Coordinates of C-alpha atoms in Angstrom, one line a residue:
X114 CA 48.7 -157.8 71.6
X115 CA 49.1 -157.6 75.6
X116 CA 47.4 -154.2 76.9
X117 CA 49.6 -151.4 77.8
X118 CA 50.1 -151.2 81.6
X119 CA 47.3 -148.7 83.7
X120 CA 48.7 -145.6 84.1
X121 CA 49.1 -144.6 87.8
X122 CA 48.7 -140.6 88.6
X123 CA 50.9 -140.4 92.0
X124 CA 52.9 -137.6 93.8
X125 CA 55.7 -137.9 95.6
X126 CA 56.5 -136.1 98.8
X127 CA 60.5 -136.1 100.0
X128 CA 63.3 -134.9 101.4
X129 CA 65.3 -135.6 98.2
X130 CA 68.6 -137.2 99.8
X131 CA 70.3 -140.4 98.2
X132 CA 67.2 -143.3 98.9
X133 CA 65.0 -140.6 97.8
X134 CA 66.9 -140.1 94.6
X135 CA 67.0 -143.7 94.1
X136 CA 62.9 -144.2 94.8
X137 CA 62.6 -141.3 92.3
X138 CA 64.6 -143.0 89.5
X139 CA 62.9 -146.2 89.7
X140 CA 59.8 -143.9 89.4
X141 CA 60.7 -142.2 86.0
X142 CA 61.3 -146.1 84.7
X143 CA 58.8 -147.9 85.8
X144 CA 56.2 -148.6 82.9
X145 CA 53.0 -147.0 83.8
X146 CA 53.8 -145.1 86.4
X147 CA 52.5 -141.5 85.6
X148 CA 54.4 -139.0 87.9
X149 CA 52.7 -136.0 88.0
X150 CA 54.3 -133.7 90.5
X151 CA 57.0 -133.9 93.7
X152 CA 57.1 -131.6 96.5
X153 CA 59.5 -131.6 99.0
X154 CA 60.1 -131.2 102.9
X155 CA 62.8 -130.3 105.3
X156 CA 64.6 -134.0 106.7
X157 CA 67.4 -135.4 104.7
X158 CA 68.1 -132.0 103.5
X159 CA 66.0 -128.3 103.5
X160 CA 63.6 -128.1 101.9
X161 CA 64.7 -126.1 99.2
X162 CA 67.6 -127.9 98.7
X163 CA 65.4 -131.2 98.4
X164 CA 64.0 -129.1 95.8
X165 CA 67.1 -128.2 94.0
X166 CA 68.2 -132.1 94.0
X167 CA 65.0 -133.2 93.0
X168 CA 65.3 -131.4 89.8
X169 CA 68.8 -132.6 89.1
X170 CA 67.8 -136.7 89.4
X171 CA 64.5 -135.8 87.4
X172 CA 66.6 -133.9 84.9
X173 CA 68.8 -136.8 84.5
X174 CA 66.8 -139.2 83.6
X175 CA 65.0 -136.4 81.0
X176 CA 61.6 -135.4 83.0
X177 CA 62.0 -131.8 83.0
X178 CA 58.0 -132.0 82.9
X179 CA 57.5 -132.9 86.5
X180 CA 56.4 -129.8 88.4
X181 CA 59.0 -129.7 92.3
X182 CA 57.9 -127.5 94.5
X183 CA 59.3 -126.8 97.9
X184 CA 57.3 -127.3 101.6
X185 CA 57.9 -126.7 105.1
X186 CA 61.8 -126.1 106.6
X187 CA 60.5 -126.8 110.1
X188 CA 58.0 -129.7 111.7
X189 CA 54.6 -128.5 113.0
X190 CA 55.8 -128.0 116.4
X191 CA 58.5 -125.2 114.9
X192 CA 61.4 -127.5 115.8
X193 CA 64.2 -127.5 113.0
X194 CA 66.5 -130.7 112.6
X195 CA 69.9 -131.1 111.1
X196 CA 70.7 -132.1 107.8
X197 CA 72.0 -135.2 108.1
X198 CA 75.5 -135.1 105.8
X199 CA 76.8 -138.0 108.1
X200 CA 73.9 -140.4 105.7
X201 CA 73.5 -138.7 102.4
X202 CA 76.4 -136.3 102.1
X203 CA 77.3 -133.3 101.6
X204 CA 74.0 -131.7 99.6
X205 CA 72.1 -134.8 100.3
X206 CA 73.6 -136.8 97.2
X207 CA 76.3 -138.4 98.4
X208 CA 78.4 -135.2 98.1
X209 CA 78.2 -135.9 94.3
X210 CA 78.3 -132.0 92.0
X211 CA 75.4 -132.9 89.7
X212 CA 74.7 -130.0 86.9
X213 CA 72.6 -127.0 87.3
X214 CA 69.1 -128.1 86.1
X215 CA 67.8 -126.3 83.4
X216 CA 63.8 -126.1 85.0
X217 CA 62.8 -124.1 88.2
X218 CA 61.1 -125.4 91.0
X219 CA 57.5 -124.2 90.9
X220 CA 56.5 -121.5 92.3
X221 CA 53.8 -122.4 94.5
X222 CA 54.2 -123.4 97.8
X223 CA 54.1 -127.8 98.2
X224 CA 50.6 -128.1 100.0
X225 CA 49.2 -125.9 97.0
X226 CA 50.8 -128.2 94.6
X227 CA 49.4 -131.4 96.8
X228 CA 46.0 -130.4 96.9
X229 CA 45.7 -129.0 93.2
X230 CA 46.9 -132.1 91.8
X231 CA 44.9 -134.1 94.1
X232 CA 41.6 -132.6 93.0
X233 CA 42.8 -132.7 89.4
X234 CA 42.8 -136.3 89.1
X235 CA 39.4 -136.5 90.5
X236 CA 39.8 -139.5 92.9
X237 CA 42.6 -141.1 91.2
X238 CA 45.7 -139.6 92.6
X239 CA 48.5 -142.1 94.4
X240 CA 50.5 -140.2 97.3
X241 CA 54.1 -141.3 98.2
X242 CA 55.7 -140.0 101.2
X243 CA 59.5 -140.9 102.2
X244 CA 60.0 -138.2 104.2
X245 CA 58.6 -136.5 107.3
X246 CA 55.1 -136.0 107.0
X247 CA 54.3 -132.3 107.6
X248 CA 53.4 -130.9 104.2
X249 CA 50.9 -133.9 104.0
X250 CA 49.7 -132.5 107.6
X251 CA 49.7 -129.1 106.1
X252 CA 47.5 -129.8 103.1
X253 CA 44.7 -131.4 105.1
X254 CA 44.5 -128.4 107.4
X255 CA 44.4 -126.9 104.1
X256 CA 42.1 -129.3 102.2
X257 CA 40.0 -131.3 105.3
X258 CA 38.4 -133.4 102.3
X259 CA 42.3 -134.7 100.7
X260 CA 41.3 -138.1 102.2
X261 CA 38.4 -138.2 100.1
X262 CA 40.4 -137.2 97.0
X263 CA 42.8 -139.4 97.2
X264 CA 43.1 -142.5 96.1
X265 CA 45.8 -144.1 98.5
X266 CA 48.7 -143.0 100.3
X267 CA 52.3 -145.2 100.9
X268 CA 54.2 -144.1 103.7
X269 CA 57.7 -145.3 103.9
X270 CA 57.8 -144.6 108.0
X271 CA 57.9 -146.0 111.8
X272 CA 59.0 -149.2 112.6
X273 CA 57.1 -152.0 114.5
X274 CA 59.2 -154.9 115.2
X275 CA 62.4 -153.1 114.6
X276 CA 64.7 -150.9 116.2
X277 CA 64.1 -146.7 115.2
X278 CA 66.9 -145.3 113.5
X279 CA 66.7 -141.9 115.4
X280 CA 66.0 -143.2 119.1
X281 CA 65.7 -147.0 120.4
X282 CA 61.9 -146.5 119.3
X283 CA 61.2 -144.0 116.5
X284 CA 62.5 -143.8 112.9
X285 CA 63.1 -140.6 111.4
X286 CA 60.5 -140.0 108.8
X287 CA 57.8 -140.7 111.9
X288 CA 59.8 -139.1 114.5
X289 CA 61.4 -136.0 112.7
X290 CA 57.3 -134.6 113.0
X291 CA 55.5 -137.2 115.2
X292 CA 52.4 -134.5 115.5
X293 CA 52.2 -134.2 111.7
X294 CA 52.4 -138.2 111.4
X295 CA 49.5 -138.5 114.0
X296 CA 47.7 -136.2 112.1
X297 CA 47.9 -137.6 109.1
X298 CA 48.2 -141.8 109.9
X299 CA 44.4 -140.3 111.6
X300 CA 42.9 -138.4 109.2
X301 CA 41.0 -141.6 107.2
X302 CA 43.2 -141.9 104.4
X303 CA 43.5 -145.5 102.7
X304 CA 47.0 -145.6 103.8
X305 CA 50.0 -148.2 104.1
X306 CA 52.8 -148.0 106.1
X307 CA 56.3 -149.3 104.8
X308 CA 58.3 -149.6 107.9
X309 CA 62.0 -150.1 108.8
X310 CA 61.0 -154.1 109.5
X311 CA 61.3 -154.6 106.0
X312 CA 63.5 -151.7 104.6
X313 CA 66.3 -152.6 106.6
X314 CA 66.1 -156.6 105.3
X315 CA 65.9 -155.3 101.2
X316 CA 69.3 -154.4 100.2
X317 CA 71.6 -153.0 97.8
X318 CA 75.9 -154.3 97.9
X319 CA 78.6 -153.7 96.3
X320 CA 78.0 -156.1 93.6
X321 CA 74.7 -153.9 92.5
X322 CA 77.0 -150.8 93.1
X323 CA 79.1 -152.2 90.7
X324 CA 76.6 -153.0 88.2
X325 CA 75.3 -149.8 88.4
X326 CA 78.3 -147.8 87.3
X327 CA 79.1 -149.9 84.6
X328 CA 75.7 -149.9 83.1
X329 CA 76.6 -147.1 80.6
X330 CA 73.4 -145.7 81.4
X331 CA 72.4 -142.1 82.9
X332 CA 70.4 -143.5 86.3
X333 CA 73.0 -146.4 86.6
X334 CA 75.6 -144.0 87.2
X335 CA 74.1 -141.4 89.0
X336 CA 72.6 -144.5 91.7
X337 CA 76.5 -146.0 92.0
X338 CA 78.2 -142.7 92.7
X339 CA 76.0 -141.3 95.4
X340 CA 75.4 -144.6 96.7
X341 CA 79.1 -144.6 97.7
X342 CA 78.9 -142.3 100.7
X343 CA 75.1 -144.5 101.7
X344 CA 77.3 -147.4 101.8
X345 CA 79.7 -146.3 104.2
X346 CA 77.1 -144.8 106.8
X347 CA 75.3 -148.1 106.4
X348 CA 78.6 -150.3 107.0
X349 CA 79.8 -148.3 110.2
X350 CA 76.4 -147.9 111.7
X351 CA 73.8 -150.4 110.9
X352 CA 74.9 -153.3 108.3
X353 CA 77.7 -156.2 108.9
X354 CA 78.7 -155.4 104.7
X355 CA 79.3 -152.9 102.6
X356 CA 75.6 -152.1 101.3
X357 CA 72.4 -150.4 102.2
X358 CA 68.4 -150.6 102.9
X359 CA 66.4 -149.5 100.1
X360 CA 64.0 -147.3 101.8
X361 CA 62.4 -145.1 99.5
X362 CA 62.7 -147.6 96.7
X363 CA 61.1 -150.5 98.3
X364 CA 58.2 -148.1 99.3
X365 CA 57.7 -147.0 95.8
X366 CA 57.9 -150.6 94.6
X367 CA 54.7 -150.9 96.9
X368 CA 53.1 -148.0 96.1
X369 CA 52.8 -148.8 92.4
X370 CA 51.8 -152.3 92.4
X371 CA 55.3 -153.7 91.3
X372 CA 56.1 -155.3 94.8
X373 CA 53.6 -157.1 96.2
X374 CA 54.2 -157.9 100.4
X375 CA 54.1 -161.1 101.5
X376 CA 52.9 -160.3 105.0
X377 CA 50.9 -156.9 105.6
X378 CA 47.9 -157.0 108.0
X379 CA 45.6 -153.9 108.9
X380 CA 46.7 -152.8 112.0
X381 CA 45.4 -149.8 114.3
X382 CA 48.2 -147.7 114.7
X383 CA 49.3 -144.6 116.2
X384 CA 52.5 -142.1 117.0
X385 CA 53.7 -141.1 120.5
X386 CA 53.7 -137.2 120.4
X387 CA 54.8 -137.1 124.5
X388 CA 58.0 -135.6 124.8
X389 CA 59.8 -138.9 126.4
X390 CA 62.0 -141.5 125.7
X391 CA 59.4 -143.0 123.2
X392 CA 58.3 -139.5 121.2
X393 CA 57.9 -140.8 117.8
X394 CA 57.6 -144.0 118.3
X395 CA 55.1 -145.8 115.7
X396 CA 52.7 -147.4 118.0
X397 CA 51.1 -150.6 115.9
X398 CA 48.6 -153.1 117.8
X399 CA 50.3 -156.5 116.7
X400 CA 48.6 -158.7 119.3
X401 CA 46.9 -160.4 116.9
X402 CA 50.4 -161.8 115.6
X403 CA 49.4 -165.2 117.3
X404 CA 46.0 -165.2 115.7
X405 CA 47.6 -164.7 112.0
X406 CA 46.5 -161.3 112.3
X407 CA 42.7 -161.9 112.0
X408 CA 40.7 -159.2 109.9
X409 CA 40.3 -155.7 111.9
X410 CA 37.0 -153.1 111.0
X411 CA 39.2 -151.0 108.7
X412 CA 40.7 -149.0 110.9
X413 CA 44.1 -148.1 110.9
X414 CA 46.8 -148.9 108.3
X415 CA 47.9 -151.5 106.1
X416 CA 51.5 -152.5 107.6
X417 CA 54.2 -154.2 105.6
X418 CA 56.0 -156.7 107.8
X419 CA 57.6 -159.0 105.0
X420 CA 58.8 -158.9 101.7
X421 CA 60.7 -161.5 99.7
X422 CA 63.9 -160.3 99.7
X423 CA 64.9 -159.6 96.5
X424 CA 64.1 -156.5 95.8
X425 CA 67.7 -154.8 95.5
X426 CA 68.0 -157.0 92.5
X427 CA 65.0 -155.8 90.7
X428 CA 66.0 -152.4 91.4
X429 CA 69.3 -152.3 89.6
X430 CA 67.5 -153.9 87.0
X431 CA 64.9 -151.2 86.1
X432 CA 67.7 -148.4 86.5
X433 CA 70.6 -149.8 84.4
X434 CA 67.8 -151.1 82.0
X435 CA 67.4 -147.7 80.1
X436 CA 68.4 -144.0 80.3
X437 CA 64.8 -142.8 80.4
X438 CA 61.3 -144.1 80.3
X439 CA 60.1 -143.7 77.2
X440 CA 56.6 -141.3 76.4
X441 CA 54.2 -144.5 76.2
X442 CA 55.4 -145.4 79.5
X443 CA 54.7 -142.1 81.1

C-alpha cells in the first residue's frame, strides 16, 4: 500500500480577492496539504474584509477549523491604497453575495497569529504570501528569529522579465509596500519568488470557466462565478481572450511541492524603495542568464522564470474533483 502523502504545516498570508480565493481552494484540496491558519492584509481588499471573505471560501469548502485573522489596513510607510473593485469586484469576489459564515475571525491580531504558529510547528511551518508583504514585515520586527522558525517562505510577487502590473516596473504585491518587501526578501528567509514572468503565461479560459460551473461541486461553482468579473478585467486590460493568470494558484502549486518549475535560479534580489518612476520595482541580478545561471553563494531568492504551461488545467481539476478534502488529507 503507497504511503500517505507528508503532511505540509503552511500559513497563508492574503488579501483575500478572487486569485486568492482560488489559491485557497486549491489549498483545502490538495492531499497533504495541512493548512493551519490564514491571516490577511490590506491590497485586493481591507483587511478585514479579506478576513470576512476568507472565511466564506474556507467555509465553503467545509474548513471552519482554520483560524483568519486580520493584519495591517495600511503599508509600513502609512500610505493606504484603493481596493481595487475594477479586478476582483465589488467585495473582492467578483461581486458574488456568498453567505454569512458561521465562524469568527480570530481575535488576535495577524503577526500574533504568524509568529504563534510559526513557533508551534517547531521548524516546520511553510509561509505563502499573495499579497503585499507587510504583516510578514510586522512579525519579524516582532519575532527577529521568524527566519529561523520557518521552514520556507513562497512569495507570489515582483516581476523580472515582465512588465509590473501597477507601474511599467513594479507589480502590486511588491509595490503596494516596497519597504516591507525589502525587509522581508532581506531578512534570511529560505525564500522563492513566484513572479508575474510566469503567472501571467499560466492561464485559466472560458472553457475551464465552463467546467467549473458545471462541476456540481461546491469549489467548482464558487471558482466559475467570481471568475466572471477576473475575466473581463483580464480581457480589457492585459490578455488577447477571455481568461485570466493564475497568480495565487500557481504560487501555491509551488509552495506545496505539486508544481515543480522548470527554470528557477537563485538570484540576488532586491526592491526599489526610492520614491521614482521605478519604486517597487523587483530588482533581480539576471546577468548570469548567458551563463545558464551558474550557482550563486546562497544569497538571495529562488526565482521562478518558467513553468510548463499547463497548470490552469490541473487547477480545475483538483477544484471540480470534490466538494471538500477529506480528514486523511488534511
Amino acid at each position: 500500500m503507497p504511503l500517505p502523502p507528508a503532511r505540509r504545516p503552511l500559513l497563508m498570508d492574503c488579501d483575500t480577492g478572487i486569485d486568492d480565493a482560488l489559491a485557497l481552494l486549491y489549498l483545502c484540496l490538495t492531499p497533504g496539504t495541512d493548512l493551519r491558519a490564514v491571516t490577511t492584509v490590506a491590497g485586493n481588499t481591507g483587511a478585514e474584509r479579506a478576513a470576512l471573505n476568507t472565511l466564506q471560501v474556507l467555509e465553503t469548502v467545509g474548513r471552519t477549523d482554520v483560524p483568519v485573522a486580520a493584519g495591517a489596513e495600511a503599508a509600513l510607510s502609512g500610505a493606504a491604497h484603493d481596493e481595487v473593485s475594477t479586478v476582483h469586484g465589488e467585495g473582492g469576489l467578483g461581486g458574488v453575495a456568498l453567505p454569512a459564515p458561521a465562524a469568527e475571525p480570530d481575535p488576535r491580531p495577524a503577526v500574533d497569529l504568524i509568529v504563534e504558529t510559526a513557533r508551534a510547528a517547531h521548524g516546520a511551518l511553510d509561509i505563502l504570501a499573495t499579497a503585499p508583504l507587510t504583516n510578514l514585515a510586522l512579525a519579524l520586527h516582532e519575532e527577529p528569529r521568524l527566519p529561523q522558525l520557518v521552514r520556507h517562505v513562497t512569495v507570489m510577487g515582483g516581476a523580472v522579465h515582465h512588465p509590473g502590473n501597477i507601474s511599467p516596473v513594479a507589480e502590486a504585491n511588491i509595490g503596494h509596500d516596497p519597504e516591507a518587501a525589502a525587509a522581508v526578501l532581506a531578512a534570511g528567509f529560505d525564500l522563492t519568488l513566484v513572479p508575474l514572468d510566469v503567472t501571467m503565461r499560466e492561464n485559466l479560459t472560458e472553457e475551464h470557466r465552463r467546467r467549473l460551473l458545471g462541476s456540481g461541486t461546491p469549489a467548482g461553482r464558487l471558482a466559475g462565478e467570481i471568475l466572471d468579473c477576473y475575466f473581463t478585467f483580464h480581457e480589457t486590460t492585459c490578455l488577447p481572450f477571455r481568461g485570466c493568470a493564475c497568480h495565487d494558484p500557481l504560487a501555491a502549486a509551488i509552495a506545496v511541492g505539486e508544481v515543480v518549475p522548470r527554470l528557477a535560479p537563485r538570484l540576488p534580489v532586491t526592491v526599489d524603495t526610492a520614491h521614482g518612476a521605478a519604486r517597487g520595482a523587483l530588482v533581480a541580478d539576471t546577468r548570469g542568464l548567458h551563463r545558464g545561471y551558474p550557482e550563486t553563494d546562497g544569497a538571495g531568492a529562488t526565482v521562478v522564470l518558467e513553468t510548463d504551461g499547463t497548470f490552469g488545467d490541473l487547477l480545475v481539476e483538483r477544484l471540480t474533483g470534490a466538494g471538500r478534502a477529506t480528514e486523511t488529507d488534511r
